XYZ file of C-alpha atoms in Angstrom:
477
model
C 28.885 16.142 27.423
C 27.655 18.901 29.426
C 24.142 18.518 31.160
C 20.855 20.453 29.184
C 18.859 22.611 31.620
C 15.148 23.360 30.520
C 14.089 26.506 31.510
C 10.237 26.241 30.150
C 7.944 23.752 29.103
C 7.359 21.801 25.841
C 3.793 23.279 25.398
C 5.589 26.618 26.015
C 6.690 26.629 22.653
C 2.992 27.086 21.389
C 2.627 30.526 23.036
C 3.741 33.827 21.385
C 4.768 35.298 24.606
C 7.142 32.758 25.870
C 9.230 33.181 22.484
C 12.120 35.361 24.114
C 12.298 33.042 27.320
C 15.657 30.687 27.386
C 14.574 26.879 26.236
C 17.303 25.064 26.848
C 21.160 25.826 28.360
C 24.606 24.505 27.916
C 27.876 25.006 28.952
C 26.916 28.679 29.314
C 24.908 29.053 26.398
C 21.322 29.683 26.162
C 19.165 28.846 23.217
C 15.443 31.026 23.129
C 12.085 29.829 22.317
C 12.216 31.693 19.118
C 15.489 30.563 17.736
C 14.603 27.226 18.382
C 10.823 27.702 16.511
C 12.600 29.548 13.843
C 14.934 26.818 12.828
C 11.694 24.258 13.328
C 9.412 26.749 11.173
C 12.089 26.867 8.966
C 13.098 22.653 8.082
C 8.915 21.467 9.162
C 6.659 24.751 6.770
C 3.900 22.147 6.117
C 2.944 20.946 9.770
C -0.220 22.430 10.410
C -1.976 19.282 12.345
C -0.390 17.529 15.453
C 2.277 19.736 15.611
C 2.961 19.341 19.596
C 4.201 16.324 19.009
C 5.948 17.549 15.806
C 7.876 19.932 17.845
C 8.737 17.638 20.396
C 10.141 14.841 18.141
C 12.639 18.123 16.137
C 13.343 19.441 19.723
C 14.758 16.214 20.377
C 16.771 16.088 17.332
C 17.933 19.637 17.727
C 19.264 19.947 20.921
C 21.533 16.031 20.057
C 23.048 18.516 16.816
C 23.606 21.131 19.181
C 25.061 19.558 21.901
C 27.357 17.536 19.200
C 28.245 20.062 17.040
C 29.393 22.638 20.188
C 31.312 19.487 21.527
C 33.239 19.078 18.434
C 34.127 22.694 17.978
C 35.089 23.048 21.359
C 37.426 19.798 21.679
C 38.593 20.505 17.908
C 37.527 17.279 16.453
C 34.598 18.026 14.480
C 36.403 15.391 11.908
C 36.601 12.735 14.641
C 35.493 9.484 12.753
C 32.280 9.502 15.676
C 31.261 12.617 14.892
C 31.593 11.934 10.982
C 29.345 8.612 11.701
C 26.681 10.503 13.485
C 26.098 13.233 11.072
C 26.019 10.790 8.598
C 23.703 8.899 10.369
C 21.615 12.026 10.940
C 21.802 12.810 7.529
C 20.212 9.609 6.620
C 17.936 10.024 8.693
C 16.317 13.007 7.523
C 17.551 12.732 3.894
C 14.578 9.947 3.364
C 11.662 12.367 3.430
C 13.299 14.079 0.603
C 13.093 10.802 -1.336
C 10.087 10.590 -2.348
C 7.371 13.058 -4.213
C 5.251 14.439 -0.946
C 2.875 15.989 -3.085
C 2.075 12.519 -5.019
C 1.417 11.024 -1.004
C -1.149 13.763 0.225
C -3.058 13.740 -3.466
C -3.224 9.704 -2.789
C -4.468 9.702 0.532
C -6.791 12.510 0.146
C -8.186 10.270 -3.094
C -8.100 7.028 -0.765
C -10.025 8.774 1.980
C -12.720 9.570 -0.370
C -12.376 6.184 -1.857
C -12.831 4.473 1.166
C -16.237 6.557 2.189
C -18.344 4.272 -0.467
C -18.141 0.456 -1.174
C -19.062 -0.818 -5.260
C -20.912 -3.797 -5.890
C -18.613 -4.958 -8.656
C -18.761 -7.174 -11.972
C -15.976 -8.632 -13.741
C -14.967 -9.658 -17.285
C -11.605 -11.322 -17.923
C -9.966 -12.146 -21.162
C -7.198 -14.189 -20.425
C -3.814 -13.819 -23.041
C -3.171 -17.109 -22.654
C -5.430 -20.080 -24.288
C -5.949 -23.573 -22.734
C -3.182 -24.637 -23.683
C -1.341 -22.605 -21.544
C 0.159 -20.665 -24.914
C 0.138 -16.738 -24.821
C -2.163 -16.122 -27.978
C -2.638 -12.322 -27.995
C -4.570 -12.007 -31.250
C -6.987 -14.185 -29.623
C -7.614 -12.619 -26.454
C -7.744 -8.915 -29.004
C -10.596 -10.988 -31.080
C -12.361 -11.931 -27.702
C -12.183 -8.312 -26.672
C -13.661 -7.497 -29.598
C -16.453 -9.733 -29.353
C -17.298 -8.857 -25.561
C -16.870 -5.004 -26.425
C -19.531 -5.442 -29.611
C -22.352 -7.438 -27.265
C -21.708 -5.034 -24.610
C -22.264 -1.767 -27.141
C -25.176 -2.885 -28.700
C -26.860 -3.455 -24.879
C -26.331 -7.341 -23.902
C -26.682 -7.697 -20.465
C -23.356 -7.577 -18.616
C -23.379 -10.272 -16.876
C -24.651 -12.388 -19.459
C -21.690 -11.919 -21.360
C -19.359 -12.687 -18.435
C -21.324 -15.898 -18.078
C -20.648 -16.621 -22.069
C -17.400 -15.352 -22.505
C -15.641 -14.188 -19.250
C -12.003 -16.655 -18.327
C -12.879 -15.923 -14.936
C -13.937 -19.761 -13.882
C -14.375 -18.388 -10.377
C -17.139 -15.640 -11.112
C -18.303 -16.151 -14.695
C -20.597 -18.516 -12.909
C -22.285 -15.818 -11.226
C -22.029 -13.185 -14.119
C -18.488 -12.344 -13.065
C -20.009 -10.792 -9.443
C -17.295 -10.466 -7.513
C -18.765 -9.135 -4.337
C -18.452 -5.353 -2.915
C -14.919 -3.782 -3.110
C -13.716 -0.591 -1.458
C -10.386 1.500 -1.163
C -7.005 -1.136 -1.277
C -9.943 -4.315 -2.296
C -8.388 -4.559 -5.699
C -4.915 -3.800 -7.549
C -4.509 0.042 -8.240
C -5.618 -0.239 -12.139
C -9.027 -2.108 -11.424
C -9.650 -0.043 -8.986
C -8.979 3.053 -10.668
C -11.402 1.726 -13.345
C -14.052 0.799 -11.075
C -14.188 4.135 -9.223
C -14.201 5.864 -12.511
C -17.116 4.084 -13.689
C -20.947 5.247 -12.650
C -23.696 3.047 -11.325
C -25.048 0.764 -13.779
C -22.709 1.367 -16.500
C -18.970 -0.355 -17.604
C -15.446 0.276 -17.256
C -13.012 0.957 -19.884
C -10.520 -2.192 -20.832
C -7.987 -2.705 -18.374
C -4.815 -4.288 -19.084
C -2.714 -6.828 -16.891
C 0.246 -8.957 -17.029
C -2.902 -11.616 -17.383
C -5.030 -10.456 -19.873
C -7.854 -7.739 -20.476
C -10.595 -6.737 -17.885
C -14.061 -5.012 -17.874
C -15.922 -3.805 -14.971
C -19.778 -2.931 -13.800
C -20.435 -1.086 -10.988
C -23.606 -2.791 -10.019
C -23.899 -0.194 -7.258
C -22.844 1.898 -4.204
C -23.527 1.954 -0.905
C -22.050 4.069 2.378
C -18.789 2.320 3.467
C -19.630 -0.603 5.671
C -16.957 -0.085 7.724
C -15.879 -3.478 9.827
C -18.731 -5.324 11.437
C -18.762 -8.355 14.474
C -21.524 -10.881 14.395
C -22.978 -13.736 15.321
C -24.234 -16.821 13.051
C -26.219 -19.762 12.886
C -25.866 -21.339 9.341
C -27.982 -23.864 8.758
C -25.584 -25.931 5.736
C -26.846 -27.491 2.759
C -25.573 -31.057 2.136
C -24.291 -31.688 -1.256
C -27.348 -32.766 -3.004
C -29.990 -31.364 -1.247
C -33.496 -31.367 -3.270
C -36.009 -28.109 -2.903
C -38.026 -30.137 -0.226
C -34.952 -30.623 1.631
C -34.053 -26.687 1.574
C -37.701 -26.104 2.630
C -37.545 -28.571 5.480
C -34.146 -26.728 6.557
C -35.927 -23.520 6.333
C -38.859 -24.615 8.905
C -36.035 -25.253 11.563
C -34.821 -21.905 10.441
C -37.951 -20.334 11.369
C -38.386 -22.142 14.456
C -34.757 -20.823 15.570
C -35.555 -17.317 14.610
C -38.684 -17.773 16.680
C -36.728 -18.679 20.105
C -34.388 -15.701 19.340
C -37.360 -13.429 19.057
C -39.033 -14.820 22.179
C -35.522 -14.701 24.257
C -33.223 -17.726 23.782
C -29.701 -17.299 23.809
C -27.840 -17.061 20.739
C -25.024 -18.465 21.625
C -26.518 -21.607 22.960
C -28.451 -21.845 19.859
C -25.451 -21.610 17.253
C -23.864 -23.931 19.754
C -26.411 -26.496 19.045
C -28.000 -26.081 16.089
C -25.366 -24.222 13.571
C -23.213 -26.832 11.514
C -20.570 -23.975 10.516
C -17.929 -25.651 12.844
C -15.494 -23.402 13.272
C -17.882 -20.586 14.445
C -20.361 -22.902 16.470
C -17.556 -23.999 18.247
C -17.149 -20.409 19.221
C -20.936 -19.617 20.395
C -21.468 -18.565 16.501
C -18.886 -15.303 16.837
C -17.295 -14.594 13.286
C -14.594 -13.106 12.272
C -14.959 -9.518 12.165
C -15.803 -8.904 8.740
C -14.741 -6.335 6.312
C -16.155 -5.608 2.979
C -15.846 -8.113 0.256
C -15.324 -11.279 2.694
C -18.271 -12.451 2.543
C -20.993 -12.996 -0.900
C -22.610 -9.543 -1.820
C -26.252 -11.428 -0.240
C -24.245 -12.039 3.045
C -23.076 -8.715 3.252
C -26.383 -6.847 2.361
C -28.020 -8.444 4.852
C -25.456 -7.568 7.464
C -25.991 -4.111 6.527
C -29.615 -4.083 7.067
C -29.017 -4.728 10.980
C -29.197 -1.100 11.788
C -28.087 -1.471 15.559
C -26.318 -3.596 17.957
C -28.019 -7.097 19.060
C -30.177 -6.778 16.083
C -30.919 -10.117 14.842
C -31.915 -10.713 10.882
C -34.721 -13.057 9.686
C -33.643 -16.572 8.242
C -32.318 -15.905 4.455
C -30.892 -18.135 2.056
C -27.868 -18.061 0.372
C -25.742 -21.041 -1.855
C -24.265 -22.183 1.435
C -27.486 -22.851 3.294
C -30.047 -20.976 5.677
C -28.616 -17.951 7.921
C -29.509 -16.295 11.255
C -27.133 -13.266 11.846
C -27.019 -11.372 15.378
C -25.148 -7.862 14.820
C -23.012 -7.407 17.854
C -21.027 -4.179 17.038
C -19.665 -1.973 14.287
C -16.712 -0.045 13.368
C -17.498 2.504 10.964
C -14.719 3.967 8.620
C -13.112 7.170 9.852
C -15.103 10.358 8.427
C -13.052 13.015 9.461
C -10.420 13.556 6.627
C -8.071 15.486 9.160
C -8.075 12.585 11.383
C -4.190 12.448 12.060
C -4.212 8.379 12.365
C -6.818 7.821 9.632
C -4.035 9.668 7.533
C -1.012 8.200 8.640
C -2.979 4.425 8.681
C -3.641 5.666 4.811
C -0.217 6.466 4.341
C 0.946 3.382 5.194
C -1.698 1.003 3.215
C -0.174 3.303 0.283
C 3.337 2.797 1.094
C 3.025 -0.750 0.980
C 0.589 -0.540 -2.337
C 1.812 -0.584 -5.756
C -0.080 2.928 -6.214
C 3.087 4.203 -4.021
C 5.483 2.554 -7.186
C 5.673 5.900 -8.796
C 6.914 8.187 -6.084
C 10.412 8.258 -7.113
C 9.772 9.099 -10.594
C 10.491 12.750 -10.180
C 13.750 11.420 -8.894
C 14.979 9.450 -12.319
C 13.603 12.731 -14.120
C 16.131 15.014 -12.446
C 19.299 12.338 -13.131
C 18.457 11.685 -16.612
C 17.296 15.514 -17.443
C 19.788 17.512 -15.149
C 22.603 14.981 -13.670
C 23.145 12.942 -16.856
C 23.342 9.623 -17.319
C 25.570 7.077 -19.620
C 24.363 3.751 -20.438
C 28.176 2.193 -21.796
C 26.928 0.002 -24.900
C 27.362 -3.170 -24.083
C 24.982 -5.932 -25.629
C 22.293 -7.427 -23.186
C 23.282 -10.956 -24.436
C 26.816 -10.665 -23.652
C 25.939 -9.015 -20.526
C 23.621 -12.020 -19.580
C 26.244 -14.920 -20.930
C 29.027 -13.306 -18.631
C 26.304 -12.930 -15.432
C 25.318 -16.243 -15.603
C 28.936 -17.474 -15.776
C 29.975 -15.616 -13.037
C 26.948 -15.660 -10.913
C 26.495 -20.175 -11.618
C 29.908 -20.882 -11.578
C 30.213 -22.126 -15.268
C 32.574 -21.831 -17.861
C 33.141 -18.226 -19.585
C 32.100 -18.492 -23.447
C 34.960 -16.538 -25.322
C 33.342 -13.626 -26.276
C 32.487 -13.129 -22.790
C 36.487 -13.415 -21.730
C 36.697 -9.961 -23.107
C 34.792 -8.498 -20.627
C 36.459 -6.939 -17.380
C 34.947 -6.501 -13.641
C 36.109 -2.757 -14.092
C 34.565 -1.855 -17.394
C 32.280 0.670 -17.280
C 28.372 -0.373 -17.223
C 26.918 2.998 -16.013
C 28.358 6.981 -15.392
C 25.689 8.970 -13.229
C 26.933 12.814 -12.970
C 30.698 11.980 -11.990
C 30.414 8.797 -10.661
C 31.189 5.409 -12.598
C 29.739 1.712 -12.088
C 31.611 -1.256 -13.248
C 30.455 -4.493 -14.488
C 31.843 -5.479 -11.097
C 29.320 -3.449 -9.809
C 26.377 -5.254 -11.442
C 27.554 -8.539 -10.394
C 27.295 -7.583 -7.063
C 23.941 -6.407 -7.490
C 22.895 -9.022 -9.310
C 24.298 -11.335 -6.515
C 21.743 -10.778 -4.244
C 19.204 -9.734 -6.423
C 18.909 -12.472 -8.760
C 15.786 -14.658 -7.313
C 12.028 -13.405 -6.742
C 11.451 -11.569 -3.791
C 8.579 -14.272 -2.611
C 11.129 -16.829 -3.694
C 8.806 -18.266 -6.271
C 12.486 -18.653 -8.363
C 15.169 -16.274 -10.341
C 14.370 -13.138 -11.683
C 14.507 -12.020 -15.284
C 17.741 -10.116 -15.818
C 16.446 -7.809 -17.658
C 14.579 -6.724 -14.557
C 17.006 -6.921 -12.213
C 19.813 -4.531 -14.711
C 16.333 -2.538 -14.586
C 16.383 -2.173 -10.907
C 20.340 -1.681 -11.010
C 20.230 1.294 -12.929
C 16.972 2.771 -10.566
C 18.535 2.159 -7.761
C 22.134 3.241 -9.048
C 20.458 7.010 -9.595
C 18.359 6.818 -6.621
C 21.848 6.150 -4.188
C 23.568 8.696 -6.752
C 20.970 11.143 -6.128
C 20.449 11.057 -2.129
C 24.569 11.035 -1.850
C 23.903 14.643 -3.729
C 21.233 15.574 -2.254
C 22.408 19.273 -0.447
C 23.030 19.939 -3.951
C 19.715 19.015 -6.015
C 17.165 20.271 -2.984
C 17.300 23.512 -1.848
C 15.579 22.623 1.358
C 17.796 19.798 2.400
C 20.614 21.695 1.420
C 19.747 24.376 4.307
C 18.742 22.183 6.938
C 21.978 19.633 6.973
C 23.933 23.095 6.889
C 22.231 24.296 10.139
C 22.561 20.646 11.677
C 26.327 21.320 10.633
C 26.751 24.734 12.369
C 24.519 23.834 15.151
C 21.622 25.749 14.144
């Protein structure tokens, strides 16, 4: 392949009056500033932030099609097998931006970013489906909701009814208080609900795979951001009496006492602190993030308005504390902040808030592609899997089914029964292993992923956009 001369510089590109200047050369040829910025305006319209390094990642990409494409034409094997592979591979490679709704990502990090700007003090009621027993009893937990739902209308305290009636044995103690929550704290539902719901007042009834679920916001603060601190924790024993506690608390004092008149910390949760695992470690913590730690913990915390600020003695279930603020890493408040955004991004991504992005997609094979769903019963379907899939003997109605009937027609393509067995070959078991996975959820996930590959195969035909770029890739434009 013939060697690429630059004539200019990247950061060229940015200036209007470089645009008719040669960027690149090969075997004779000369591409221009603006044909290459045309073709990059043209396939990247939304860049508006970062877009040096925008340019430089398509220049990349743009002079390898180039410098392919002319290759091919010149030798006369453009339909070389190599140069089949590597368009396809390019093709992958940009095809997956088009996969999934772009619009949906920027609304969701633009709502996490403001999400993630306020923490909630948070209560919780839970009314659990199944009784304890262990039996799903549904009309009992819809009673129960009732019930709560009446107390909470007529103005019973909140978290006196979570302390009644809430199946939450690991809050209801407290009045369901779970502690502060903030952006990603909770599953997307809840905490949909909780930011929906103003101070002092209760959610609307949440549904889960569990059971039913009522928040309070208790009340807001500015984000806390990510704090590092120091500790002494002066533990209770199990069974400590109130003159015991006050006795603790004297020592407390005295320690807070030697901070104030210029003892070292360190030394001090060294010697006195009887949380191990920190004392062992001159009192540092782990850096703490919102909802760690009990809501008293944190408040405190977030009274220490500077670094090497040390708090008075306070009491919490655990015991007597001492807290020494040693820095703090405030959330990002800049909402253009290019890796605020693209940290976002990710956290979404990987969030269940991200499960609808490809919905747009199913809309266009059902609504403009077509779909066929061959009737075959689920029951037969499952008898033959499980035969095939655990090695045990056919039943005879399932002996009537063949690995090349048709399950599934998507626009003009066809997918067996063999098809599904493959699929459901290495799809059968939990993804954290926990054991196999309900069938009717993996045909599910068969069928989404069936239009999904159907639709990115067709993709230069369905987007517009995608269509024009992978024709310029092809002509070396």
């Amino acid at each position: 392949m013939k060697k690429i001369t630059f004539i200019i510089c990247l950061l060229a590109l940015l200036s209007a009056n470089t645009q008719a200047q040669t960027l690149f050369s090969f075997d004779h040829q000369k591409v221009s500033v603006q044909e290459f910025l045309k073709a990059f305006q043209k396939n990247n319209p939304t860049v508006t932030k970062n877009k040096t390094k925008a340019i430089q990642d398509y220049l990349e990409l743009y002079i390898n099609s180039r410098l392919k494409i002319h290759e091919a034409t010149v030798r006369g094997y453009d339909t070389l097998s190599q140069i089949k592979t590597e368009m396809a591979n390019l093709r992958s490679q940009i095809s997956g931006k088009y996969m999934h709704d772009q619009d949906l990502l920027n609304r969701l990090t633009t709502e996490a970013f403001q999400r993630s700007q306020k923490d909630i003090h948070v209560a919780h009621i839970f009314i659990a489906f199944q009784d304890k027993n262990g039996f799903n009893n549904k009309a009992a937990a819809d009673k129960k909701r009732d019930l709560v739902l009446q107390r909470l209308q007529k103005g019973d305290d909140f978290l006196q009814v979570a302390k009644e009636l809430s199946d939450d044995t690991t809050s209801n103690k407290n009045g369901g208080d779970i502690g502060y929550i903030t952006v990603f704290s909770l599953p997307y539902p809840f905490e949909n609900a909780v930011y929906a719901t103003p101070v002092g007042k209760y959610s609307t009834v949440v549904a889960s795979h569990a059971g039913y679920h009522i928040f309070k916001n208790l009340g807001e603060r500015k984000a806390m951001g990510k704090i590092k601190a120091q500790q002494i924790l002066l533990a209770f024993p199990p069974g400590i009496d109130a003159a015991g506690q006050q006795k603790m608390k004297q020592l407390a004092d005295s320690l807070y006492d030697r901070l104030q008149a210029g003892d070292d910390f360190s030394k001090l949760a060294t010697t006195f602190s009887n949380d191990y695992i920190t004392a062992n470690n001159n009192g540092n913590m782990p850096e703490i993030s919102v909802g760690m730690y009990a809501p008293s913990f944190e408040e405190k915390l977030a009274t220490l308005k500077k670094d090497g600020a040390i708090s008075r003695p306070f009491k919490t279930a655990y015991g007597w504390h001492i807290v020494k603020r040693i820095a703090v890493t405030p959330v990002v408040s800049d909402a253009e902040n290019e890796a605020n955004k693209l940290a976002l991004q990710e956290k979404i991504k990987a969030d269940s808030r991200w499960d609808h992005s490809q919905d747009f997609i199913f809309d266009i094979v059902k609504n403009k592609i077509g779909m066929k769903n061959y009737p075959i019963p689920d029951p037969l379907l499952w008898s033959y899997t499980d035969s095939i899939l655990n090695k045990k003997p056919m039943p005879p109605a399932g002996r009537k089914i063949q690995s090349t009937d048709p399950l599934l027609t998507i626009g003009d393509s066809t997918l067996t029964i063999g098809d599904w067995i493959k699929y459901a070959q290495t799809h059968r078991f939990k993804k954290d292993g926990s054991g196999p996975e309900n069938l009717v959820t993996v045909k599910n996930n068969f069928f989404k992923q069936s239009m999904l590959d159907y639709y990115q195969s067709h993709l230069e035909k369905y987007n517009e956009k995608f269509g024009s770029q992978m024709k310029e890739f092809k002509d070396g434009n």
